[in-house]
Amino acid sequence: MAFSASPHCAPPLHRFALRRSPPPQPPLAFMRCPFFSSSSFRPVYFSPAPTLRIIVSAKSKKPSSGRSADSTSASAIDFLTLCHSLKTTKRKGWINHGIKGPESIADHMYRMALMALIAGDLPGVNRERCIKIAIVHDIAEAIVGDITPSCGVPKEEKSRREQAALTEMCKILGGGMRAEEIQELWVEYENNASLEANLVKDFDKVELILQALEYELEHGKVLNEFFLSTEGKFQTEIGKSWAREINSRRNSILVEKRKGPK
């Protein structure tokens, strides 16, 4: 998000974190944890481990040569457990503006995936790939949290942290084709390297201003900065069209408010 959740830039309780050695290149630190299979590692917590309980089968703890069904299942559940924080971490931009009960990172990515699903066909654009990019574009925030401009982290450093986190997540998944695909999709989005990435970048901004409009109506706030920060930055016709519609609705609402009660 250009703007995110939790009043602090450091991940809150129940968040995975980076343990830093001397800057500027803090490595990710992982430790063995009983909630995960013995072949896996998980990031160190800032605070006591979450209450989430995962039952790991005795079979999954046995060392195995190669990728057995048991080890593959254990890696999948470890990865999905790590992604739990995407459902519970609130986007920082809304917290910074005093929105109570704001959307989570997963909420944001889900509606972006819906946008990819319902968007009209575009020549040369792979809809399925757009949906996949939308689902993974913020996935590294399961470890690093929602780093926003208010955190003062340079763009290059933010990208480096997220890439390191994604690499660790893919190790937890056990590597292989699916992990490679997640890496590839994330890099494609990060580099804005395809028509699909262009479109999903636009969906990211569209979802932001649509959510801002909804919070304005729900909480009686004026959230101009989200509209100003995205103005003129849409790359595709669908993105531009949807942004115009959202801004048109907002302007109509503002006009009605200025008129006051009849």
mmCIF file of N, CA and C in Angstrom, residues 202 206 232-247:
data_model
loop_
_atom_site.group_PDB
_atom_site.id
_atom_site.type_symbol
_atom_site.label_atom_id
_atom_site.label_comp_id
_atom_site.label_asym_id
_atom_site.label_seq_id
_atom_site.Cartn_x
_atom_site.Cartn_y
_atom_site.Cartn_z
ATOM 1 N N ASP A 202 -2.564 -0.691 -11.402
ATOM 2 C CA ASP A 202 -3.725 0.195 -11.423
ATOM 3 C C ASP A 202 -4.804 -0.275 -10.446
ATOM 4 N N VAL A 206 -6.754 1.743 -7.613
ATOM 5 C CA VAL A 206 -8.221 1.805 -7.657
ATOM 6 C C VAL A 206 -8.806 1.304 -6.336
ATOM 7 N N GLY A 232 -3.373 10.941 -11.796
ATOM 8 C CA GLY A 232 -2.497 10.943 -12.963
ATOM 9 C C GLY A 232 -1.516 9.786 -13.026
ATOM 10 N N LYS A 233 -1.666 8.781 -12.167
ATOM 11 C CA LYS A 233 -0.705 7.686 -12.126
ATOM 12 C C LYS A 233 -1.248 6.362 -12.670
ATOM 13 N N PHE A 234 -2.421 6.388 -13.262
ATOM 14 C CA PHE A 234 -2.995 5.157 -13.809
ATOM 15 C C PHE A 234 -2.440 4.915 -15.207
ATOM 16 N N GLN A 235 -2.120 3.636 -15.493
ATOM 17 C CA GLN A 235 -1.432 3.292 -16.729
ATOM 18 C C GLN A 235 -2.341 2.708 -17.808
ATOM 19 N N THR A 236 -3.459 2.129 -17.413
ATOM 20 C CA THR A 236 -4.326 1.414 -18.353
ATOM 21 C C THR A 236 -5.672 2.110 -18.495
ATOM 22 N N GLU A 237 -6.356 1.819 -19.577
ATOM 23 C CA GLU A 237 -7.662 2.436 -19.804
ATOM 24 C C GLU A 237 -8.684 1.987 -18.758
ATOM 25 N N ILE A 238 -8.606 0.715 -18.375
ATOM 26 C CA ILE A 238 -9.525 0.234 -17.333
ATOM 27 C C ILE A 238 -9.256 0.970 -16.022
ATOM 28 N N GLY A 239 -7.995 1.089 -15.651
ATOM 29 C CA GLY A 239 -7.648 1.795 -14.424
ATOM 30 C C GLY A 239 -8.117 3.234 -14.454
ATOM 31 N N LYS A 240 -7.874 3.914 -15.560
ATOM 32 C CA LYS A 240 -8.294 5.317 -15.693
ATOM 33 C C LYS A 240 -9.814 5.444 -15.632
ATOM 34 N N SER A 241 -10.510 4.524 -16.299
ATOM 35 C CA SER A 241 -11.974 4.570 -16.331
ATOM 36 C C SER A 241 -12.568 4.325 -14.948
ATOM 37 N N TRP A 242 -12.065 3.337 -14.249
ATOM 38 C CA TRP A 242 -12.600 3.032 -12.915
ATOM 39 C C TRP A 242 -12.271 4.157 -11.933
ATOM 40 N N ALA A 243 -11.084 4.748 -12.055
ATOM 41 C CA ALA A 243 -10.716 5.866 -11.183
ATOM 42 C C ALA A 243 -11.620 7.070 -11.446
ATOM 43 N N ARG A 244 -11.931 7.330 -12.717
ATOM 44 C CA ARG A 244 -12.840 8.441 -13.044
ATOM 45 C C ARG A 244 -14.208 8.224 -12.422
ATOM 46 N N GLU A 245 -14.700 6.984 -12.489
ATOM 47 C CA GLU A 245 -16.011 6.685 -11.925
ATOM 48 C C GLU A 245 -16.024 6.910 -10.409
ATOM 49 N N ILE A 246 -14.979 6.458 -9.739
ATOM 50 C CA ILE A 246 -14.907 6.642 -8.280
ATOM 51 C C ILE A 246 -14.836 8.128 -7.935
ATOM 52 N N ASN A 247 -14.007 8.876 -8.656
ATOM 53 C CA ASN A 247 -13.886 10.309 -8.394
ATOM 54 C C ASN A 247 -15.164 11.056 -8.726
#
